[in-house]
Tab-separated table of C-alpha atoms in Angstrom:
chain	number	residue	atom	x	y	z
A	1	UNK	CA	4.614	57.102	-8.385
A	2	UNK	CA	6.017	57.450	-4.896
A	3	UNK	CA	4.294	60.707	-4.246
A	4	UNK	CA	1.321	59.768	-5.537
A	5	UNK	CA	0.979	56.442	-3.196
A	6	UNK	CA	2.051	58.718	-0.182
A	7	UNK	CA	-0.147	61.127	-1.291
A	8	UNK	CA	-2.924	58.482	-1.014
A	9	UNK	CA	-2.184	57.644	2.565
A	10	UNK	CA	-1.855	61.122	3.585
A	11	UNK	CA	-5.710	61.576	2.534
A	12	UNK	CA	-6.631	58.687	4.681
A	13	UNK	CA	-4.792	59.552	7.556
A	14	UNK	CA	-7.165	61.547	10.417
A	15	UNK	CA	-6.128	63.944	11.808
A	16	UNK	CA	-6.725	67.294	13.589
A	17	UNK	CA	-4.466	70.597	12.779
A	18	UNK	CA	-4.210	74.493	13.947
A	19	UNK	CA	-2.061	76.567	11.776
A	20	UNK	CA	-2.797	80.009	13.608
A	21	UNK	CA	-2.902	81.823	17.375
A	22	UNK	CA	-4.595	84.973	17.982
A	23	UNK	CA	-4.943	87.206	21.753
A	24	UNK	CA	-8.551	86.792	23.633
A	25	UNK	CA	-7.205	89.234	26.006
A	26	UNK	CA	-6.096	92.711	26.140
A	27	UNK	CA	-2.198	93.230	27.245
A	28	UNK	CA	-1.797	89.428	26.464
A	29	UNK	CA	1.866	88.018	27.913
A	30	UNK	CA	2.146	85.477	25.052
A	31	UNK	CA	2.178	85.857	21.397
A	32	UNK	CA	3.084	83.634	18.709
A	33	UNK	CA	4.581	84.546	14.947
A	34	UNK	CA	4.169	80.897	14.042
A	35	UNK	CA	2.316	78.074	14.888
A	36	UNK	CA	1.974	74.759	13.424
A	37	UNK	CA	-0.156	71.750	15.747
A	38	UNK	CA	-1.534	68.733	14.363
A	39	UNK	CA	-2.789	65.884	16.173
A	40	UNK	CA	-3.237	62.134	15.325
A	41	UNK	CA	-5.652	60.829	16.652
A	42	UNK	CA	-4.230	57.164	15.540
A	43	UNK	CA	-1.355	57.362	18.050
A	44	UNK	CA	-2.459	60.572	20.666
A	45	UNK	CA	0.644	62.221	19.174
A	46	UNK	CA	0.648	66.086	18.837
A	47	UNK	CA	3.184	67.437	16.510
A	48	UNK	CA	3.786	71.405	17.213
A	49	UNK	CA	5.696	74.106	15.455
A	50	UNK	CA	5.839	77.509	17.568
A	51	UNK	CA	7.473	80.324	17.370
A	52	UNK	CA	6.822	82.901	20.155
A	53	UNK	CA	7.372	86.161	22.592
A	54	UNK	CA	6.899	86.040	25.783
A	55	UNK	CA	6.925	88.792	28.591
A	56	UNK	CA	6.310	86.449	31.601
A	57	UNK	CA	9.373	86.655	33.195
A	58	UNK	CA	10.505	83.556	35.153
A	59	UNK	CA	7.112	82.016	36.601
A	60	UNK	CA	5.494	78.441	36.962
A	61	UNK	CA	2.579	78.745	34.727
A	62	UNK	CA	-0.272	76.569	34.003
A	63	UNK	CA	-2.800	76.587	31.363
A	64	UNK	CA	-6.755	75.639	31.492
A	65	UNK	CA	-7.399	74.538	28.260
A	66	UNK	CA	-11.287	74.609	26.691
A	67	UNK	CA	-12.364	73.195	23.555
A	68	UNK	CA	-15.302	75.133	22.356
A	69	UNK	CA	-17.553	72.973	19.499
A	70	UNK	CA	-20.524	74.676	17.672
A	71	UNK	CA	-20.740	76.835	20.852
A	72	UNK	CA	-20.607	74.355	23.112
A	73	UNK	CA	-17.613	73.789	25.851
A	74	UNK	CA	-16.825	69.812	24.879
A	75	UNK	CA	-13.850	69.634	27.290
A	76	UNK	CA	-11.539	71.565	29.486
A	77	UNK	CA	-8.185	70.467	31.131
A	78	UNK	CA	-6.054	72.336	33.808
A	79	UNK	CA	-2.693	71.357	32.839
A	80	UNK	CA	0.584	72.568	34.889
A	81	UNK	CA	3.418	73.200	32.294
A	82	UNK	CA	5.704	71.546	34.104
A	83	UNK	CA	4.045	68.605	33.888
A	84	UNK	CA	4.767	68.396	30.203
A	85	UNK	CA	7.773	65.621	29.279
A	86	UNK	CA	9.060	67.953	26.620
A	87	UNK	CA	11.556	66.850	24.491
A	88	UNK	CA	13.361	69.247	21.968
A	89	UNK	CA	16.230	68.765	18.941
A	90	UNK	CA	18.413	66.233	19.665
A	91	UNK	CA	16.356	64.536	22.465
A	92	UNK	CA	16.984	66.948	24.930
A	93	UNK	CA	15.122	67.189	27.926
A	94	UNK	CA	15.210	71.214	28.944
A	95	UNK	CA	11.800	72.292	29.498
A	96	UNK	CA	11.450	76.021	28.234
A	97	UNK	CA	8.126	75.909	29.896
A	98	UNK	CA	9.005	75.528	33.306
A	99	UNK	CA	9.535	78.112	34.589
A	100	UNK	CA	8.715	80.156	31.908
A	101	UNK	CA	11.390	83.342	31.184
A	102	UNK	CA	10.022	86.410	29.076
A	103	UNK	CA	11.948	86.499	25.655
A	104	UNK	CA	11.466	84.421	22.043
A	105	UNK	CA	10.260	80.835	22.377
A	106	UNK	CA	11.211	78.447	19.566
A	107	UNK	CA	9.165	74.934	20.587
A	108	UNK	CA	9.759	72.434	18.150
A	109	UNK	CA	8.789	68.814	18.954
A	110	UNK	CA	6.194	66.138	19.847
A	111	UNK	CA	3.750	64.995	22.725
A	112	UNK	CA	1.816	62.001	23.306
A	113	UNK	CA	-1.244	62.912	25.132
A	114	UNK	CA	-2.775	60.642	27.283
A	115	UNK	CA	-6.590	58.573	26.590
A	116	UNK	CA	-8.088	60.030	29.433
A	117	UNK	CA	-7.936	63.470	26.990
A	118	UNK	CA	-8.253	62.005	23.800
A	119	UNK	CA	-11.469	59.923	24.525
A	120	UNK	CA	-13.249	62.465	25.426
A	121	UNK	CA	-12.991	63.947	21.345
A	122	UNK	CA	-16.012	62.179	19.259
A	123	UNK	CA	-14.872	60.562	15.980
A	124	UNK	CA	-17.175	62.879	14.471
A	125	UNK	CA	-14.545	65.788	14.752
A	126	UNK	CA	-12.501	63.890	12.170
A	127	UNK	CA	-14.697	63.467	9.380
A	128	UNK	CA	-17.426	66.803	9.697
A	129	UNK	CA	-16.208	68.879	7.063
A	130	UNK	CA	-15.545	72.571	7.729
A	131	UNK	CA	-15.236	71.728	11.042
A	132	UNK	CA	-16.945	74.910	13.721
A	133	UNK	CA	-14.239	73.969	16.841
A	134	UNK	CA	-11.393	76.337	18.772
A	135	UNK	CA	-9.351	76.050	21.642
A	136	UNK	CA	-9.269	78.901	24.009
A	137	UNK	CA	-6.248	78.453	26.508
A	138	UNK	CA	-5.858	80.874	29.254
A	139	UNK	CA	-2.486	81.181	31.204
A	140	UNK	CA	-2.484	82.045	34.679
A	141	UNK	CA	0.000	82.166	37.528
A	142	UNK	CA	-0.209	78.741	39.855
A	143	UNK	CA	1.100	80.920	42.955
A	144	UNK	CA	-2.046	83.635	43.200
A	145	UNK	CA	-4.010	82.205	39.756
A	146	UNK	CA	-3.330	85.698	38.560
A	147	UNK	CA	-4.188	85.083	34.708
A	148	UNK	CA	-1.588	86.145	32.636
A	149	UNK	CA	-2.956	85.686	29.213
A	150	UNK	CA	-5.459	84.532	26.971
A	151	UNK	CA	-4.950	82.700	23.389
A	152	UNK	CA	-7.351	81.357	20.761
A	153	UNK	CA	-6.954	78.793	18.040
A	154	UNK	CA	-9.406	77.628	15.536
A	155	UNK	CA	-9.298	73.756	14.159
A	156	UNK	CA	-9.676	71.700	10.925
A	157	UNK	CA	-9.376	68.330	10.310
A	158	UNK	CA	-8.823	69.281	6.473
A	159	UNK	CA	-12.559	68.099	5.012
A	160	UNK	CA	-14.251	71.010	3.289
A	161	UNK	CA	-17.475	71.439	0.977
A	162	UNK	CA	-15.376	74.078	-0.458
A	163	UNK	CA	-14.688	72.569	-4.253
A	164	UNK	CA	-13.330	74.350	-7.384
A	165	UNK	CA	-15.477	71.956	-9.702
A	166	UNK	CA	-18.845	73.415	-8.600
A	167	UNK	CA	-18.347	77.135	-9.402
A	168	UNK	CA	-17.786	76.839	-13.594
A	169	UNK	CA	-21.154	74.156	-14.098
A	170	UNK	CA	-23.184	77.127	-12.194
A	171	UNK	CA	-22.116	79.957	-13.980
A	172	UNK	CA	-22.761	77.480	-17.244
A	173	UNK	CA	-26.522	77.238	-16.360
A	174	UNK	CA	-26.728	80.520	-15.817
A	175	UNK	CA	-25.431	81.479	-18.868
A	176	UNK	CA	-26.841	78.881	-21.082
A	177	UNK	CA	-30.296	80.121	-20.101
A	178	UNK	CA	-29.662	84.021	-20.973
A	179	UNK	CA	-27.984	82.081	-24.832
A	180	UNK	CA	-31.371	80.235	-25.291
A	181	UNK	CA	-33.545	83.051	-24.319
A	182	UNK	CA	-31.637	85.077	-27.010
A	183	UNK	CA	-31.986	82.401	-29.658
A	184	UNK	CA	-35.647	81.631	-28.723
A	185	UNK	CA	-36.520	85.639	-29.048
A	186	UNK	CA	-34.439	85.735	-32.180
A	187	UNK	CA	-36.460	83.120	-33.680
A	188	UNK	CA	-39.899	85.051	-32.340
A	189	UNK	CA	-41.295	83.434	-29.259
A	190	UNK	CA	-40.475	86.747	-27.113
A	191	UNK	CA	-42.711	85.505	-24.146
A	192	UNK	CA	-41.236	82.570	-23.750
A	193	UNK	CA	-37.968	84.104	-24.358
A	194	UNK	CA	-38.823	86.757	-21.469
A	195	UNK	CA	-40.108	83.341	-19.426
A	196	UNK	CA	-36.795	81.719	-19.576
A	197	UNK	CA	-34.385	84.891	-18.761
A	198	UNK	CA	-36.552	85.911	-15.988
A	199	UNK	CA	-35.663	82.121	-14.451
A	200	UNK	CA	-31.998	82.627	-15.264
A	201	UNK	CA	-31.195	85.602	-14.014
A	202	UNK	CA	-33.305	84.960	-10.629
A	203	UNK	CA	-31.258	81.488	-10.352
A	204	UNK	CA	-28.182	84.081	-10.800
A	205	UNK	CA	-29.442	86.363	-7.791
A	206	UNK	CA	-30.361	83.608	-6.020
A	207	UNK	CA	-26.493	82.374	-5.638
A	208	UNK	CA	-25.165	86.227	-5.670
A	209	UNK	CA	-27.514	86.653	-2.791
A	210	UNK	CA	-25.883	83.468	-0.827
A	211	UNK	CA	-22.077	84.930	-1.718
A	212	UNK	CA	-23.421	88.565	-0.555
A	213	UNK	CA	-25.255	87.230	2.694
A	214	UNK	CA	-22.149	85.390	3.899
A	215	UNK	CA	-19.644	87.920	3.266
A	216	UNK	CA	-21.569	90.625	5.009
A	217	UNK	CA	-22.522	88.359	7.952
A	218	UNK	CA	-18.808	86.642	8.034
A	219	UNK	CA	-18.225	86.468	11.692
A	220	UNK	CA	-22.004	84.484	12.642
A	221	UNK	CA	-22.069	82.406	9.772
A	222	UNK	CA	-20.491	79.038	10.351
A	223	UNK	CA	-17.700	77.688	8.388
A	224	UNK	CA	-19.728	74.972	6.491
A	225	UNK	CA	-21.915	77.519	5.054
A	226	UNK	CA	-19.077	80.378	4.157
A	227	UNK	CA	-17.297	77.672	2.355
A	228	UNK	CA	-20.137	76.657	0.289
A	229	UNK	CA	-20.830	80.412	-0.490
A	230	UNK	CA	-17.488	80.623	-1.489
A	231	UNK	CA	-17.947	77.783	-3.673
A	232	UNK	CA	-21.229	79.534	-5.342
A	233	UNK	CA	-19.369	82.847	-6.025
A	234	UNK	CA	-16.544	81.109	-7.638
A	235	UNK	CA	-13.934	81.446	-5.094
């Protein structure tokens, strides 16, 4: 009963999360085998998970930070990493990030980030399902602004169009239409029988053509509409 009330809250509470990091760069200095961010928007916490390599070696770095959202740059912060009040296991205060050493990164912890950031996010961004939003943050130097790499993150807010219940009812219509065709022609009314398989099976192409389009055009096709493909081709 328990897990089922939390469960309950857990679908009401907004939120914003990023579960992977990939290189926008070649010869990127920063990599990361795990990552794990979600932000509340209820409290302007940020809860983060990494798990990293490094191979800037012993530098004070900062990062300019750009939110992209359906192709459109929404914000962008310069933030020094030394700035950052980081606070690790066991409330320590050792900021890995400043400078930053070349070698395995292990960031576990929390931030609170401040409303002149967070106001700038529309309330939109919580609720849009399949949300089309990244973050591109590129790294540079703060002595020469040499820029020392370049990483990408794409977010969701966990709302989808995506459902399992949708797939089964189409593929019944489908089918139920070639069945009564069958029966009808069966019985002797062939033209009417051709009339109604000739609807079904162009109702079938109709949704194989969505599944096909979206798979071929993957990388242009936002993520509303390859998630309701992916609902018409049954997952």
């Amino acid at each position: 009963m328990f897990s089922f009330l939390l469960s309950i809250v857990n679908a009401g509470t907004r939120y914003i999360q990023s579960s992977s990091l990939l290189t926008c760069m070649e010869n990127s200095q920063f990599t990361a085998s795990f990552f794990d961010i979600v932000f509340y928007p209820g409290n302007n916490s940020v809860d983060f998970n990494v798990v990293a390599i490094t191979t800037i070696d012993n530098k004070t770095v900062g990062v300019n930070v750009n939110l992209i959202a359906y192709g459109l740059n929404v914000l962008q912060r310069n933030i020094s990493l030394c700035d950052i009040d980081y606070q690790g296991i066991g409330n320590t205060k050792n900021n890995p990030l400043c400078p930053l050493m070349s070698g395995h990164l292990d960031l576990d912890s929390s931030y609170t980030l401040g409303k002149s950031v967070t106001k700038d996010i529309p309330g939109i961004a919580y609720t849009i399902p399949d949300l089309d939003a990244r973050v591109r943050v590129i790294v540079y130097d703060t002595k020469n602004y040499e820029q020392l790499a370049c990483v990408e993150t794409t977010l969701s807010n966990g709302k989808t169009v995506q459902t399992k219940y949708a797939a089964w009812p189409i593929a019944a219509v489908s089918g139920l239409g070639v069945i009564t065709s069958g029966v009808i022609s069966v019985i002797g009314h062939s033209s009417t029988a051709a009339h109604i398989a000739s609807n079904s099976m162009s109702l079938f192409v109709y949704f194989q053509s969505l599944a096909i389009t979206a798979m071929m055009a993957v990388a242009r096709v936002p993520p509303i509409a390859a998630a309701w493909a992916q609902t018409l081709c049954g997952h």
